[in-house]
Coordinates of C-alpha atoms in Angstrom, one line a residue:
M20 CA 102.6 55.4 9.2
N21 CA 100.6 57.9 7.1
H22 CA 103.7 60.1 6.7
A23 CA 105.8 57.1 5.7
L24 CA 103.3 56.1 3.0
V25 CA 103.2 59.7 1.6
S26 CA 107.0 59.7 1.6
L27 CA 107.0 56.4 -0.4
A28 CA 104.5 57.8 -2.8
C29 CA 106.7 60.9 -3.2
H30 CA 109.6 58.7 -4.1
A31 CA 107.5 56.9 -6.7
Y32 CA 106.4 60.3 -8.1
V33 CA 110.0 61.5 -8.3
V34 CA 111.1 58.4 -10.3
A35 CA 108.0 58.8 -12.5
A36 CA 109.0 62.4 -13.2
L37 CA 112.4 61.3 -14.3
V38 CA 111.0 58.5 -16.5
Y39 CA 108.6 61.0 -18.2
L40 CA 111.4 63.5 -18.7
V41 CA 113.5 60.7 -20.4
Y42 CA 110.4 59.9 -22.4
L43 CA 110.3 63.5 -23.7
V44 CA 113.7 62.7 -25.3
R45 CA 113.2 59.0 -26.2
Q46 CA 109.6 58.1 -26.7
W47 CA 109.9 54.4 -25.9
E48 CA 106.6 52.8 -25.0
V49 CA 108.2 50.9 -22.1
L50 CA 109.0 54.3 -20.5
A51 CA 105.3 55.4 -20.8
T52 CA 104.2 52.2 -19.2
A53 CA 106.7 52.5 -16.4
G54 CA 105.6 56.1 -15.8
R55 CA 101.9 55.0 -15.5
V56 CA 102.8 52.2 -13.1
L57 CA 104.9 54.4 -10.9
V58 CA 102.2 57.1 -10.8
G59 CA 99.5 54.5 -10.1
T60 CA 101.6 52.9 -7.3
G61 CA 102.2 56.3 -5.8
L62 CA 98.5 57.2 -5.9
A63 CA 97.6 53.9 -4.2
L64 CA 100.0 54.6 -1.4
H65 CA 99.1 58.3 -1.2
G66 CA 95.4 57.5 -1.2
V67 CA 95.7 55.0 1.7
A68 CA 97.6 57.6 3.7
L69 CA 95.1 60.4 3.1
F70 CA 92.2 58.1 3.8
G71 CA 93.8 57.0 7.2
L72 CA 94.7 60.6 8.0
F73 CA 91.3 62.2 7.3
G74 CA 89.5 59.2 8.9
A75 CA 91.4 59.9 12.1
Q76 CA 90.2 63.6 11.8
G77 CA 86.6 62.9 11.1
G78 CA 87.1 63.4 7.4
R79 CA 88.4 67.0 7.9
P80 CA 91.7 68.2 6.5
V81 CA 93.7 70.2 9.0
G82 CA 96.7 72.4 8.1
V83 CA 98.3 73.6 4.9
A84 CA 100.5 70.4 4.6
Q85 CA 97.4 68.3 4.0
G86 CA 96.2 70.8 1.5
F87 CA 99.4 70.5 -0.5
S88 CA 99.3 66.7 -0.2
T89 CA 95.7 66.5 -1.4
F90 CA 96.3 68.9 -4.2
A91 CA 99.2 66.9 -5.5
F92 CA 97.2 63.6 -5.2
L93 CA 94.3 65.0 -7.2
L94 CA 96.5 66.6 -9.8
L95 CA 98.3 63.3 -10.5
A96 CA 95.0 61.4 -10.4
I97 CA 93.5 63.6 -13.1
F98 CA 96.7 63.4 -15.1
L99 CA 96.7 59.6 -15.0
V100 CA 93.1 59.5 -16.2
V101 CA 94.0 61.8 -19.1
D102 CA 97.1 59.8 -19.9
V103 CA 95.2 56.5 -19.9
R104 CA 92.3 58.0 -21.9
Y105 CA 94.3 59.8 -24.6
R106 CA 97.6 57.9 -24.5
K107 CA 99.7 61.2 -24.3
P108 CA 102.4 60.3 -21.7
V109 CA 104.5 63.2 -22.8
I110 CA 102.2 65.4 -20.7
G111 CA 103.7 63.7 -17.7
A112 CA 107.1 65.4 -18.3
F113 CA 105.4 68.7 -17.4
I114 CA 102.9 67.6 -14.8
T115 CA 104.7 65.1 -12.6
P116 CA 107.6 67.5 -11.7
L117 CA 104.9 70.1 -10.8
A118 CA 103.2 67.6 -8.5
V119 CA 106.4 66.7 -6.8
A120 CA 107.2 70.4 -6.3
V121 CA 103.7 70.8 -4.7
L122 CA 104.0 67.6 -2.5
L123 CA 107.5 68.3 -1.1
P124 CA 106.4 71.3 1.0
G125 CA 103.6 69.2 2.4
L126 CA 106.1 66.6 3.5
L127 CA 108.3 69.2 5.1
L128 CA 105.4 70.9 6.8
D129 CA 103.8 67.7 8.0
G130 CA 104.0 67.4 11.7
N131 CA 104.0 71.1 12.3
G132 CA 100.3 70.8 12.7
G133 CA 97.4 73.2 12.1
Q134 CA 94.8 75.0 14.1
P135 CA 91.7 73.0 15.1
L136 CA 88.8 73.8 12.9
S137 CA 86.2 76.2 14.3
P138 CA 83.2 74.2 15.7
D139 CA 81.0 76.6 13.7
V140 CA 82.0 75.0 10.4
Q141 CA 82.6 71.4 11.5
R142 CA 79.7 70.1 9.4
P143 CA 79.4 66.7 7.7
L144 CA 79.6 68.2 4.2
L145 CA 82.8 70.2 4.9
P146 CA 85.2 67.4 3.6
L147 CA 83.2 67.2 0.3
H148 CA 83.3 71.0 0.0
I149 CA 87.1 71.2 0.4
T150 CA 87.6 68.1 -1.9
I151 CA 85.6 69.8 -4.7
A152 CA 87.6 73.0 -4.2
L153 CA 90.9 71.2 -4.4
L154 CA 89.6 69.2 -7.4
G155 CA 88.9 72.4 -9.2
V156 CA 92.4 73.8 -8.4
A157 CA 94.0 70.6 -9.6
A158 CA 92.0 70.5 -12.9
S159 CA 92.8 74.2 -13.4
A160 CA 96.5 73.4 -12.7
L161 CA 96.5 70.7 -15.4
A162 CA 94.7 73.0 -17.8
A163 CA 97.4 75.6 -17.2
G164 CA 100.1 73.1 -17.8
V165 CA 98.4 72.1 -21.1
A166 CA 98.1 75.8 -22.0
G167 CA 101.8 76.2 -21.4
M168 CA 102.5 73.3 -23.7
Y169 CA 100.3 74.9 -26.3
L170 CA 102.3 78.2 -26.1
L171 CA 105.6 76.3 -26.5
M172 CA 104.3 74.4 -29.5
E173 CA 102.8 77.5 -31.1
R174 CA 106.0 79.4 -30.7
Q175 CA 107.9 76.6 -32.5
V176 CA 105.3 76.6 -35.3
K177 CA 105.3 80.4 -35.8
G178 CA 109.1 80.6 -35.6
K179 CA 109.4 77.6 -38.0
R180 CA 111.8 76.0 -35.6
F181 CA 110.8 72.4 -35.7
G182 CA 113.0 71.1 -32.9
L183 CA 112.6 68.4 -30.2
L184 CA 109.4 69.7 -28.7
F185 CA 107.7 70.0 -32.0
S186 CA 108.3 66.3 -32.7
R187 CA 107.4 65.2 -29.1
L188 CA 104.4 67.4 -28.0
P189 CA 100.8 66.6 -29.0
S190 CA 99.2 68.7 -31.8
L191 CA 97.9 72.2 -31.2
E192 CA 94.4 71.0 -31.9
F193 CA 94.6 68.3 -29.3
L194 CA 96.1 70.6 -26.7
D195 CA 93.4 73.2 -27.3
T196 CA 90.6 70.6 -27.0
L197 CA 92.1 69.1 -23.8
N198 CA 92.5 72.6 -22.3
R199 CA 88.8 73.2 -23.0
R200 CA 87.6 70.1 -21.3
L201 CA 89.8 70.6 -18.3
V202 CA 88.7 74.3 -17.9
V203 CA 85.1 73.2 -17.9
V204 CA 85.8 70.7 -15.1
G205 CA 87.6 73.3 -13.1
F206 CA 84.9 75.9 -13.7
I207 CA 82.1 73.6 -12.5
A208 CA 84.1 72.6 -9.4
L209 CA 84.9 76.3 -8.7
S210 CA 81.2 77.2 -9.1
V211 CA 80.1 74.5 -6.6
T212 CA 82.9 75.6 -4.3
L213 CA 81.7 79.2 -4.2
I214 CA 78.1 78.1 -3.6
T215 CA 79.0 75.8 -0.7
G216 CA 81.6 78.2 0.6
A217 CA 78.8 80.8 1.1
F218 CA 76.9 78.2 3.0
F219 CA 79.8 77.5 5.4
S220 CA 80.6 81.2 5.8
S221 CA 77.1 81.9 6.9
A222 CA 77.6 79.3 9.6
A223 CA 80.2 81.5 11.3
P224 CA 78.5 83.9 13.8
G225 CA 79.2 87.5 13.0
F226 CA 80.8 86.7 9.7
V227 CA 81.2 89.8 7.5
W228 CA 82.5 89.9 3.9
T229 CA 85.8 91.7 4.2
W230 CA 87.1 91.7 0.6
Q231 CA 90.3 90.0 1.5
S232 CA 92.8 89.1 -1.3
K233 CA 91.8 85.5 -1.3
Q234 CA 88.1 86.3 -1.6
I235 CA 88.7 88.7 -4.4
A236 CA 91.2 86.4 -6.2
T237 CA 88.7 83.5 -6.2
L238 CA 85.8 85.7 -7.5
V239 CA 88.0 87.1 -10.2
A240 CA 89.3 83.7 -11.1
W241 CA 85.7 82.4 -11.4
G242 CA 84.9 85.4 -13.6
V243 CA 87.9 84.6 -15.8
F244 CA 86.9 81.0 -16.2
A245 CA 83.3 81.9 -16.8
A246 CA 84.3 84.4 -19.5
L247 CA 86.6 81.7 -21.0
V248 CA 83.9 79.1 -21.1
S249 CA 81.5 81.6 -22.6
A250 CA 84.0 82.9 -25.2
R251 CA 84.7 79.3 -26.3
S252 CA 81.1 78.3 -26.6
V253 CA 79.6 81.5 -28.0
G254 CA 82.6 83.4 -29.6
G255 CA 84.5 80.4 -30.8
W256 CA 87.7 81.5 -29.1
R257 CA 90.7 79.2 -29.5
G258 CA 94.4 79.3 -29.4
R259 CA 96.9 81.6 -27.7
R260 CA 94.5 84.0 -25.9
V261 CA 92.6 81.0 -24.5
A262 CA 95.9 79.6 -23.2
L263 CA 96.9 82.9 -21.6
L264 CA 93.5 83.3 -19.9
T265 CA 93.7 79.8 -18.6
M266 CA 97.1 80.5 -17.0
T267 CA 95.9 83.8 -15.6
G268 CA 92.8 82.1 -14.0
F269 CA 95.0 79.4 -12.4
G270 CA 97.4 82.1 -11.1
L271 CA 94.5 83.8 -9.3
L272 CA 93.2 80.4 -8.0
L273 CA 96.7 79.7 -6.6
V274 CA 96.6 83.0 -4.6
S275 CA 93.3 81.9 -3.1
F276 CA 94.6 78.3 -2.5
L277 CA 97.7 79.4 -0.7
S278 CA 95.7 81.5 1.8
S279 CA 92.6 79.4 2.1
Y280 CA 93.4 77.2 5.0
D281 CA 93.8 80.0 7.5
F282 CA 90.4 81.2 6.5
I283 CA 88.9 77.7 7.1
H284 CA 90.4 77.6 10.6
M285 CA 89.0 81.0 11.4
G286 CA 85.5 79.8 10.7
G287 CA 84.9 80.4 7.0
G288 CA 84.6 78.2 3.9
W289 CA 87.2 77.7 1.1
R290 CA 86.2 80.3 -1.5

């Protein structure tokens, strides 16, 4: 049943992605409304499926498939909030295809299972820890998407090629401001993740910091976002270099995300 609900949600997301791509060409309000309804419907179905799935597992995600699924859910949930708040549905043309690309591997992997969690880390707050971690990755992914849109827009402005994207995308100022807000959310979530990750790691007997790639990538990503937040607040950084740093930080987080679940099952925390 849960797999069927996620499959239905994925179909809704695919149609929403097509609607938003059409909206990129023809900015009709009916398309924007249809996209929001489709994403909202998909999130409702997806949320019920995840609630039932995690409820059956004591609130604990098991396996990389559920990690992909939860990531896609949170990414689209944040996007929908941004769209409703700022009325910028064109962002959906970039984010919904990304979410579908993330969710499809989860559907294909579903049923392959995952290793049971180590009893050493099966603590009541583990679901909250992992949810905050995935929320940080999702917020950073959306920030990276917005940064990509900024670079596309800036290229058209500098090249004085005012084509389709120039007339469809939000202003550079709006994209820069939205990027800043999303980066702050991602940075806070990542900071909480590192703190709680250290707590869960200490629960594993004999745990030794081994400087694995996922651990290094997460720490470097945290450093990049910390520097980015500081540079914006203190140095007044804006524009292209901020966009590039955002995408770099998300790339490092992606490395950590793709290898995190094996570490959880071995007895550590998502870092």
